[in-house]
Amino acid sequence: MRILIDLQACQSTGSRHRGIGRYSLALAKAMAANAGQHEIWMTLSGLFPETIAPLRATFADLIPQDRIITWRTPGPVAELVPDNYWRSRTAELVREQAFAALRPDFVHTTSLFEGSGDDAVASVGLSSEHLPTAVTLYDLIPLVYEKQYLCQPDQRAWYYRKLASLKRADLLLAISDFSRQEGINLLQLPPERVVSISSAVDAHFQPRTCSDDAILALRQRYGLKRSFVMYTGGIDIRKNIDGLITAYAGLPPALRQQHQLAIVCSVQHVDRQRIAALALQLGLAEDEIVLTGFVPDADLPLLYQDCKLFVFPSWHEGFGLPALEAMSCGAPVIAANTSSLPEVLGYADALFNPRDTQAITAKMVQALEDTAFADFLRQHGLKQARNFSWDASAKKALRAFEDSPAVQLQKAKTSVSVNVNPAKTKPKLAYLSPLPPLASGIANYSADLLPELADYYDITLIVGQDEIDAAWLSANFAIRDSQWFIEHAARFDRILYHFGNSPAHAYMYPLHASHPGVVVLHDYFLGDSQAHLDLSGTMPGLWAANMYQSHGYPALLERRDSTDHVSLVRKYPCSKHIADKAEGVIVHSACARDLHELWNPENPACTWTQVPLLRRIPGQLDRQAARAALGLTHHDFLLCTFGMLGATKLNDVLLQTWLDSALANDQRCHLVFVGKNDESDYGAELEKLITDSPSGDRIRITGFTDAALFSRYLQAADGAVQLRAFSRGETSAAVLECMAYGLPVIVNKNGSMAELPEDAVFALPDSFNPAELLQAIVQLRDDAQGRAAIARKARALILQQHAPAYAARHYFDAIENFFANEPSAGLHRTLDAISNIRPVPPEHAADWQELARSLTMNSARVGKPVVLLDLSLWCQAQVEVQVPPYLKTLLEQMLVAKSGVRIEPVWRSEHDLHYARAWTCEFLGFSRLPLTDDIVQIHAGDIYLSLSAGKDLQQLPSQLQSMLDESGIICTSICLEKFANEPENNVIEAVLAEFMQVIG
C-alpha cells in the first residue's frame, strides 16, 4: 500500500512543541522504519515554511526525499479569523485534492483538531474524492467538558465541524484503550472502525549518567534550589493544576520546606497571575512553586530523572504521555485514577482521586516519605515502560490499514460496475472521433459504438470534417465543430477522445491540450500522423512538440541530425504527452499497456483500462451468394487478407510465399488483398510481383472497397491471413472482423494478436518463416473440419467479448470509474466546489492567482526526475553576454548524458523557474516549438543546477530559493570560470564529469 502521512501535527504552532507533535513524529518515524512492503509518503504544508527543512532532515534516512511532498494553498487560513473564511474552506479542498493526486491507498491524518488559530488545514471527505483515511484519536475532551472548552459559538462550530470529519474517517487510531472506548461511545462508531495502537516515548527518555555539576547547572537554569516535585503537560482546567497546587499546600510544613513544586511547561501571563494569586491565598512562599516556562526535549529527561516525585493529576487524558516519559526516566510516578492513566501506570496503588485534594496530598506524602514505596515506583515504572514501544504502535497501525474494509473496497473499485439508474439524467458526453465517410477504421468503429453508448450518455459529436455520411448518427446526435466546442466545453460532464495514427485526428490535438478528457488510444505510436501533419505544413511543429513533450531533447537532437524520418517515426511513440494530460486512458489490448510501461516505467499520470475492441456481429450470412457474386465456384479456394497494405502487414511475405509454392499454379487457388494498396515503393513492388506472375489473374489487390464489397469477401473467403510486424500497440480490427464472420484466420503472435486464444485462430510464431506460413495455409485449405471448429470458436469469442452492447458497457464503466477516481477529474470537481464557496470578497483576487500556482505545484510528478539546468546567464541576460564557444557541444552532451533523468534547460524569475524552450531551440538549431516557456512544476527529488560564469553560486531570489528548499530540490552549481584557461575539449570533459557526479 501507499500510505500518506499528513505531518501538520509536527508543523502547527498549537501542536508541534507539545505531546501531539511529539507523538505524531515518533509514530511516523516508526511507521517508516517498519513499513516493509508498504510505501510511506509524508506530506508537509507550505504554510509553515520554517518547519519543512528540519522535518525533511528528520526523515532523510527513513524514506526517499521525493516521497516527502510539500503542498501549497493560499494563506492565511486560521479558521476563527472571519476574513479567512474563503481561504480556509478552499484550503480544505486543495489539501484533499493534493493528496488524491498522489494516489494513496490510505491517508493518515496525525491530528485533525488543528487550524482554529493557525494555518494548519485538516478535513476528511469534504471533497468528492474519497480517500481511505485514518485519523489519530487522542481524546474527545472538549466534547466531554463542553461548557469549559466550547463556550464560544465560533469555537464550538469549529469543533463540531471537526467531529463531522472525524466520523467520516474510515479508521480511528486511538492512542489508548480508554480513548478507543470513548470514541466508540461518544461518536456512536462501529467498534471495528476504532483501533487502539497505544503510545510510547522517544528513546532519549531513559535514565542517564550525569555529573553533579550538570544537574546543578540544570537546576540553576530553571530556578530549582532543592529537591522538587514535578509536573509537566499543559495548563488548562482538566489538567487540574489548581488541584495539584492545593494538594501540595496541604503537605506537612516540614516536608514542604524540603521541596519545591516545579510546573514544567509554557505558561501564559494570565495563568502565571492566577497561579501566583492561588499560591498567595494558600500561604505558599514565593519560591515554593517554580514555573519553568518552555523546556526543550533535551532537558526534559534529566528533569524527570532528578525529580523526587512526578505527579500527574489530570482529570482526563487520551493517554498521558508525560507520565510514561517520567517512568521511562526512572522517576517515581503517581497519577489520577481516571481515563487512560490506570493503563499507563499499571499499578493501582500509585493512583489517586484527582478531584479529592486530600487524596492527592496523602499519596504525595506516601511517595515522599516512604523510601521503599518510592523505590518500588521507580522500578515498576521502568518495567512498565518497556511494555510500550513505537515499533509496536506502528505495527498495530499498519495492520489496521491492511485490515480496514476501506482498503478492500478501494482495491475493488476498478472492477466494480457503475450502477445505471434509467430515471437519472444521463451525463452529457462530448465525443470526438473521425466519422464516416472518412477512410478511417476508427470512423467506422465509432459509427458502430455510438448507438450503443447512447444508452448511457447524452452525446454531442465534435468533428473536424464537413460531411457525416451515417444516417443514424445525423438523425440522433447534435453535431458540432471545434470552435463551438471551445465555447461550450464547460457544459459537458465527460469528454471522450478517440486518437489513432491518422491525420483524421488532427483537430483533436489542440482541443485535448485545452480541454482534456478520457482518451481512447487506438494506436500507441502516433508519430506517423504527427509527422505528416507537421512536415506537410498542416500543423507545423506538431510532431516536434509531441516528440519533445514525450521524449525530451534527446529525441529532438536525433531528429535534427537525421534525414530518415521513417526510422524516427518507428522509434518514438510520441503519445506520452497525450496520455499524461488525459483523465484516463482506454486501450484495447494488454500489448498497448505493456508498450507504455516499457517506454514509461515511472508512475503514469492516469489509470489505463483495457476495453474489448468492438465488432459488429454480422447478420444472416450467404456464403454461396457471395462466392457467386465474386465468380467463384464450389471448388475454388479463396484466401484473403483484409485492410490497408503496408510493410508492417508483411503483405510481401505472404505474396512471395504464395508465389513460391504450388498454390500459385493451382487454378482453384485465389489470393486477394482486400484493401487500399500502399502508395510508396512498397506498394509498387507488390503490383509488379503480381503483374509478372503467371498466376496474376488469380492474385489481386482490390483497392479501397465499400462496406458491401468488404463484407462480400468476408463471407466468400475460405480463410484469411493477417500478419503483423512492428506492432504499434493497435488491436487488429481486421482480425476480429474475420472472426466475427466465422472466418478462420492465420495470424502471427505479434503485438495484440499474441493475446488471441490459440483455439480460435491459426497462430504462428511472431518471427515465423515462409515454410511455417505455407504449412498453415495448406492446413487451412485441406482440413475442412478443423477450419470449421476454429471458425465456431472465433465467432463465439466475438459474441461473448466484443459485441457492441458488451463493449459499450465496458466503456461506460471505465469512463465513470475514471470520473470517480482519477485525480485530474477530481481537480475539475475541486475547482467547481471552490467556485461555489461564498462569499468571495473582491480583495481575494490575489488569492485566485496564488490558488492557481498552488494547484499547479501540488500536481503529482509524471515521468522521470528532472535536472533543471539554469541557463539564465545567457538566455535571460539584460545585456548580451558572451556565450562560451564550447557551450553548444557541452549542452548537447548534457542533454543525452543519462536516460534515467530528464534534462530541462530553464531560466528563473523572482518566484519561479521557467522552461527555456525558445532559447534552447534557437541555440541548438531546432525549429521553434509551438510551446511557451511555461512555469516549471518542480517536485521533490528534482535537481536544480546552475551553470555559473562566476566563482560563486549565483544568488537566487529569496522567494525562489525558499520554494526550492521547501520542495526538497537539490540545489547546486558548476562554475565554468575555473576552466577558463583550459582547451575546449578538456573543459567539456571536465564539466561533463562534474555534471555526472551531480546527477548521480
PDB file of C-alpha atoms in Angstrom, residues 377-557:
ATOM      1  CA  LEU A 377       7.525   3.070  41.975  1.00  0.00           C
ATOM      2  CA  ARG A 378      10.862   3.702  40.231  1.00  0.00           C
ATOM      3  CA  GLN A 379      11.479   0.031  39.468  1.00  0.00           C
ATOM      4  CA  HIS A 380       7.877  -0.670  38.495  1.00  0.00           C
ATOM      5  CA  GLY A 381       7.840   2.379  36.242  1.00  0.00           C
ATOM      6  CA  LEU A 382      10.949   1.284  34.355  1.00  0.00           C
ATOM      7  CA  LYS A 383       9.497  -2.211  33.888  1.00  0.00           C
ATOM      8  CA  GLN A 384       6.044  -0.945  32.899  1.00  0.00           C
ATOM      9  CA  ALA A 385       7.538   1.490  30.361  1.00  0.00           C
ATOM     10  CA  ARG A 386       9.107  -1.415  28.485  1.00  0.00           C
ATOM     11  CA  ASN A 387       5.575  -2.616  27.607  1.00  0.00           C
ATOM     12  CA  PHE A 388       5.206   0.397  25.312  1.00  0.00           C
ATOM     13  CA  SER A 389       7.185   0.903  22.113  1.00  0.00           C
ATOM     14  CA  TRP A 390       6.781   2.954  18.977  1.00  0.00           C
ATOM     15  CA  ASP A 391       7.576  -0.106  16.865  1.00  0.00           C
ATOM     16  CA  ALA A 392       4.628  -1.931  18.425  1.00  0.00           C
ATOM     17  CA  SER A 393       2.319   1.063  17.902  1.00  0.00           C
ATOM     18  CA  ALA A 394       3.477   1.451  14.287  1.00  0.00           C
ATOM     19  CA  LYS A 395       2.896  -2.226  13.519  1.00  0.00           C
ATOM     20  CA  LYS A 396      -0.598  -2.031  15.006  1.00  0.00           C
ATOM     21  CA  ALA A 397      -1.350   0.989  12.836  1.00  0.00           C
ATOM     22  CA  LEU A 398      -0.045  -0.666   9.675  1.00  0.00           C
ATOM     23  CA  ARG A 399      -2.013  -3.816  10.432  1.00  0.00           C
ATOM     24  CA  ALA A 400      -5.138  -1.709  10.936  1.00  0.00           C
ATOM     25  CA  PHE A 401      -4.646  -0.148   7.495  1.00  0.00           C
ATOM     26  CA  GLU A 402      -4.228  -3.566   5.908  1.00  0.00           C
ATOM     27  CA  ASP A 403      -7.345  -4.960   7.582  1.00  0.00           C
ATOM     28  CA  SER A 404      -9.562  -1.932   7.013  1.00  0.00           C
ATOM     29  CA  PRO A 405     -12.651  -2.604   4.867  1.00  0.00           C
ATOM     30  CA  ALA A 406     -11.957   0.732   3.169  1.00  0.00           C
ATOM     31  CA  VAL A 407      -8.768  -0.671   1.625  1.00  0.00           C
ATOM     32  CA  GLN A 408     -10.537  -3.734   0.311  1.00  0.00           C
ATOM     33  CA  LEU A 409     -13.219  -1.516  -1.208  1.00  0.00           C
ATOM     34  CA  GLN A 410     -10.599   0.721  -2.784  1.00  0.00           C
ATOM     35  CA  LYS A 411      -8.879  -2.275  -4.379  1.00  0.00           C
ATOM     36  CA  ALA A 412     -12.166  -3.414  -5.878  1.00  0.00           C
ATOM     37  CA  LYS A 413     -13.080  -0.003  -7.284  1.00  0.00           C
ATOM     38  CA  THR A 414     -11.797  -0.545 -10.802  1.00  0.00           C
ATOM     39  CA  SER A 415     -13.646  -3.836 -11.130  1.00  0.00           C
ATOM     40  CA  VAL A 416     -16.968  -2.636  -9.739  1.00  0.00           C
ATOM     41  CA  SER A 417     -19.507  -1.751 -12.386  1.00  0.00           C
ATOM     42  CA  VAL A 418     -21.173   1.609 -12.050  1.00  0.00           C
ATOM     43  CA  ASN A 419     -24.891   1.252 -11.432  1.00  0.00           C
ATOM     44  CA  VAL A 420     -27.100   2.668 -14.135  1.00  0.00           C
ATOM     45  CA  ASN A 421     -30.199   4.490 -12.993  1.00  0.00           C
ATOM     46  CA  PRO A 422     -32.527   4.821 -16.015  1.00  0.00           C
ATOM     47  CA  ALA A 423     -34.537   7.507 -14.222  1.00  0.00           C
ATOM     48  CA  LYS A 424     -31.471   9.672 -13.719  1.00  0.00           C
ATOM     49  CA  THR A 425     -30.468  12.279 -16.296  1.00  0.00           C
ATOM     50  CA  LYS A 426     -27.700  10.922 -18.477  1.00  0.00           C
ATOM     51  CA  PRO A 427     -24.308  12.641 -18.219  1.00  0.00           C
ATOM     52  CA  LYS A 428     -23.536  14.930 -21.145  1.00  0.00           C
ATOM     53  CA  LEU A 429     -20.702  13.480 -23.223  1.00  0.00           C
ATOM     54  CA  ALA A 430     -18.647  15.270 -25.877  1.00  0.00           C
ATOM     55  CA  TYR A 431     -17.498  12.573 -28.314  1.00  0.00           C
ATOM     56  CA  LEU A 432     -14.515  13.385 -30.559  1.00  0.00           C
ATOM     57  CA  SER A 433     -13.629  10.994 -33.368  1.00  0.00           C
ATOM     58  CA  PRO A 434     -13.441  10.830 -37.141  1.00  0.00           C
ATOM     59  CA  LEU A 435     -16.710   9.542 -38.594  1.00  0.00           C
ATOM     60  CA  PRO A 436     -17.805   8.136 -41.962  1.00  0.00           C
ATOM     61  CA  PRO A 437     -17.207   8.810 -44.788  1.00  0.00           C
ATOM     62  CA  LEU A 438     -13.569   9.395 -43.770  1.00  0.00           C
ATOM     63  CA  ALA A 439     -11.383   6.463 -44.827  1.00  0.00           C
ATOM     64  CA  SER A 440     -10.572   5.510 -41.263  1.00  0.00           C
ATOM     65  CA  GLY A 441     -11.152   2.299 -39.345  1.00  0.00           C
ATOM     66  CA  ILE A 442     -11.823   4.408 -36.244  1.00  0.00           C
ATOM     67  CA  ALA A 443     -14.542   6.322 -38.111  1.00  0.00           C
ATOM     68  CA  ASN A 444     -16.413   3.094 -38.803  1.00  0.00           C
ATOM     69  CA  TYR A 445     -15.683   1.888 -35.282  1.00  0.00           C
ATOM     70  CA  SER A 446     -17.285   4.995 -33.777  1.00  0.00           C
ATOM     71  CA  ALA A 447     -20.318   4.610 -36.028  1.00  0.00           C
ATOM     72  CA  ASP A 448     -20.827   1.148 -34.531  1.00  0.00           C
ATOM     73  CA  LEU A 449     -20.126   2.179 -30.921  1.00  0.00           C
ATOM     74  CA  LEU A 450     -22.222   5.350 -30.707  1.00  0.00           C
ATOM     75  CA  PRO A 451     -25.716   3.774 -30.954  1.00  0.00           C
ATOM     76  CA  GLU A 452     -24.848   1.537 -28.004  1.00  0.00           C
ATOM     77  CA  LEU A 453     -23.090   4.246 -25.965  1.00  0.00           C
ATOM     78  CA  ALA A 454     -26.186   6.425 -26.312  1.00  0.00           C
ATOM     79  CA  ASP A 455     -27.888   4.160 -23.756  1.00  0.00           C
ATOM     80  CA  TYR A 456     -25.610   5.715 -21.116  1.00  0.00           C
ATOM     81  CA  TYR A 457     -24.869   9.271 -22.249  1.00  0.00           C
ATOM     82  CA  ASP A 458     -26.428  12.341 -23.800  1.00  0.00           C
ATOM     83  CA  ILE A 459     -23.917  12.602 -26.643  1.00  0.00           C
ATOM     84  CA  THR A 460     -22.805  15.501 -28.808  1.00  0.00           C
ATOM     85  CA  LEU A 461     -20.441  14.708 -31.676  1.00  0.00           C
ATOM     86  CA  ILE A 462     -17.488  17.091 -32.044  1.00  0.00           C
ATOM     87  CA  VAL A 463     -15.999  16.654 -35.501  1.00  0.00           C
ATOM     88  CA  GLY A 464     -13.301  18.094 -37.721  1.00  0.00           C
ATOM     89  CA  GLN A 465     -14.930  17.205 -41.051  1.00  0.00           C
ATOM     90  CA  ASP A 466     -17.526  18.874 -43.268  1.00  0.00           C
ATOM     91  CA  GLU A 467     -19.667  15.833 -44.043  1.00  0.00           C
ATOM     92  CA  ILE A 468     -21.119  12.979 -41.962  1.00  0.00           C
ATOM     93  CA  ASP A 469     -22.234  10.033 -44.059  1.00  0.00           C
ATOM     94  CA  ALA A 470     -24.021   7.996 -41.406  1.00  0.00           C
ATOM     95  CA  ALA A 471     -27.784   8.449 -41.276  1.00  0.00           C
ATOM     96  CA  TRP A 472     -28.189   7.030 -37.756  1.00  0.00           C
ATOM     97  CA  LEU A 473     -25.639   9.470 -36.333  1.00  0.00           C
ATOM     98  CA  SER A 474     -27.027  12.504 -38.141  1.00  0.00           C
ATOM     99  CA  ALA A 475     -30.553  11.704 -37.011  1.00  0.00           C
ATOM    100  CA  ASN A 476     -29.783  11.069 -33.362  1.00  0.00           C
ATOM    101  CA  PHE A 477     -26.913  13.333 -32.279  1.00  0.00           C
ATOM    102  CA  ALA A 478     -26.112  17.011 -32.320  1.00  0.00           C
ATOM    103  CA  ILE A 479     -23.013  17.508 -34.476  1.00  0.00           C
ATOM    104  CA  ARG A 480     -20.720  20.449 -33.709  1.00  0.00           C
ATOM    105  CA  ASP A 481     -17.327  21.756 -34.791  1.00  0.00           C
ATOM    106  CA  SER A 482     -14.191  22.622 -32.822  1.00  0.00           C
ATOM    107  CA  GLN A 483     -14.982  26.306 -32.338  1.00  0.00           C
ATOM    108  CA  TRP A 484     -18.405  25.523 -30.899  1.00  0.00           C
ATOM    109  CA  PHE A 485     -16.812  23.026 -28.518  1.00  0.00           C
ATOM    110  CA  ILE A 486     -14.251  25.578 -27.303  1.00  0.00           C
ATOM    111  CA  GLU A 487     -17.080  27.988 -26.487  1.00  0.00           C
ATOM    112  CA  HIS A 488     -19.319  25.394 -24.818  1.00  0.00           C
ATOM    113  CA  ALA A 489     -16.962  22.782 -23.361  1.00  0.00           C
ATOM    114  CA  ALA A 490     -17.973  23.641 -19.787  1.00  0.00           C
ATOM    115  CA  ARG A 491     -21.472  22.257 -20.341  1.00  0.00           C
ATOM    116  CA  PHE A 492     -20.199  18.693 -20.722  1.00  0.00           C
ATOM    117  CA  ASP A 493     -19.874  16.242 -17.836  1.00  0.00           C
ATOM    118  CA  ARG A 494     -17.491  13.954 -19.724  1.00  0.00           C
ATOM    119  CA  ILE A 495     -15.231  14.259 -22.787  1.00  0.00           C
ATOM    120  CA  LEU A 496     -14.053  11.269 -24.850  1.00  0.00           C
ATOM    121  CA  TYR A 497     -11.282  11.461 -27.464  1.00  0.00           C
ATOM    122  CA  HIS A 498     -10.509   8.672 -29.962  1.00  0.00           C
ATOM    123  CA  PHE A 499      -6.857   9.034 -31.016  1.00  0.00           C
ATOM    124  CA  GLY A 500      -5.354   6.980 -33.815  1.00  0.00           C
ATOM    125  CA  ASN A 501      -2.320   7.175 -36.052  1.00  0.00           C
ATOM    126  CA  SER A 502      -4.083   9.071 -38.830  1.00  0.00           C
ATOM    127  CA  PRO A 503      -4.300  12.718 -39.944  1.00  0.00           C
ATOM    128  CA  ALA A 504      -8.073  12.426 -39.446  1.00  0.00           C
ATOM    129  CA  HIS A 505      -7.440  13.119 -35.747  1.00  0.00           C
ATOM    130  CA  ALA A 506      -5.611  16.411 -36.321  1.00  0.00           C
ATOM    131  CA  TYR A 507      -8.370  18.640 -34.950  1.00  0.00           C
ATOM    132  CA  MET A 508      -8.252  16.833 -31.584  1.00  0.00           C
ATOM    133  CA  TYR A 509      -4.687  17.778 -30.605  1.00  0.00           C
ATOM    134  CA  PRO A 510      -5.322  21.437 -29.670  1.00  0.00           C
ATOM    135  CA  LEU A 511      -8.712  20.584 -28.128  1.00  0.00           C
ATOM    136  CA  HIS A 512      -7.251  17.890 -25.874  1.00  0.00           C
ATOM    137  CA  ALA A 513      -4.495  20.274 -24.776  1.00  0.00           C
ATOM    138  CA  SER A 514      -7.023  22.833 -23.509  1.00  0.00           C
ATOM    139  CA  HIS A 515      -9.934  20.528 -22.589  1.00  0.00           C
ATOM    140  CA  PRO A 516      -8.506  17.150 -21.570  1.00  0.00           C
ATOM    141  CA  GLY A 517     -10.772  14.159 -21.168  1.00  0.00           C
ATOM    142  CA  VAL A 518     -10.682  10.383 -21.416  1.00  0.00           C
ATOM    143  CA  VAL A 519      -8.519   9.193 -24.302  1.00  0.00           C
ATOM    144  CA  VAL A 520      -9.088   6.036 -26.314  1.00  0.00           C
ATOM    145  CA  LEU A 521      -5.656   5.207 -27.673  1.00  0.00           C
ATOM    146  CA  HIS A 522      -6.258   3.014 -30.709  1.00  0.00           C
ATOM    147  CA  ASP A 523      -2.558   3.133 -31.619  1.00  0.00           C
ATOM    148  CA  TYR A 524       0.237   3.588 -29.100  1.00  0.00           C
ATOM    149  CA  PHE A 525       2.561   5.009 -31.781  1.00  0.00           C
ATOM    150  CA  LEU A 526       1.153   8.276 -33.150  1.00  0.00           C
ATOM    151  CA  GLY A 527       4.263   9.582 -34.890  1.00  0.00           C
ATOM    152  CA  ASP A 528       3.188   8.726 -38.463  1.00  0.00           C
ATOM    153  CA  SER A 529       0.229  11.097 -38.431  1.00  0.00           C
ATOM    154  CA  GLN A 530       2.025  13.773 -36.386  1.00  0.00           C
ATOM    155  CA  ALA A 531       4.980  13.749 -38.768  1.00  0.00           C
ATOM    156  CA  HIS A 532       2.679  14.018 -41.768  1.00  0.00           C
ATOM    157  CA  LEU A 533       0.746  16.924 -40.254  1.00  0.00           C
ATOM    158  CA  ASP A 534       3.953  18.680 -39.185  1.00  0.00           C
ATOM    159  CA  LEU A 535       6.078  18.231 -42.305  1.00  0.00           C
ATOM    160  CA  SER A 536       3.207  18.899 -44.708  1.00  0.00           C
ATOM    161  CA  GLY A 537       2.609  22.278 -43.082  1.00  0.00           C
ATOM    162  CA  THR A 538      -0.913  21.365 -41.956  1.00  0.00           C
ATOM    163  CA  MET A 539       0.068  21.649 -38.262  1.00  0.00           C
ATOM    164  CA  PRO A 540       3.640  22.971 -38.195  1.00  0.00           C
ATOM    165  CA  GLY A 541       5.611  21.857 -35.164  1.00  0.00           C
ATOM    166  CA  LEU A 542       3.094  19.211 -34.016  1.00  0.00           C
ATOM    167  CA  TRP A 543       5.447  16.236 -34.374  1.00  0.00           C
ATOM    168  CA  ALA A 544       8.381  18.122 -32.863  1.00  0.00           C
ATOM    169  CA  ALA A 545       6.281  19.331 -29.923  1.00  0.00           C
ATOM    170  CA  ASN A 546       4.938  15.865 -29.110  1.00  0.00           C
ATOM    171  CA  MET A 547       8.376  14.349 -29.599  1.00  0.00           C
ATOM    172  CA  TYR A 548       9.819  16.845 -27.111  1.00  0.00           C
ATOM    173  CA  GLN A 549       6.997  16.506 -24.578  1.00  0.00           C
ATOM    174  CA  SER A 550       7.018  12.714 -24.740  1.00  0.00           C
ATOM    175  CA  HIS A 551      10.735  12.023 -25.150  1.00  0.00           C
ATOM    176  CA  GLY A 552      12.627  15.218 -24.357  1.00  0.00           C
ATOM    177  CA  TYR A 553      15.521  16.983 -26.066  1.00  0.00           C
ATOM    178  CA  PRO A 554      17.449  13.776 -26.977  1.00  0.00           C
ATOM    179  CA  ALA A 555      14.709  12.943 -29.481  1.00  0.00           C
ATOM    180  CA  LEU A 556      14.849  16.468 -30.956  1.00  0.00           C
ATOM    181  CA  LEU A 557      18.624  16.212 -31.313  1.00  0.00           C
TER     182      LEU A 557
END
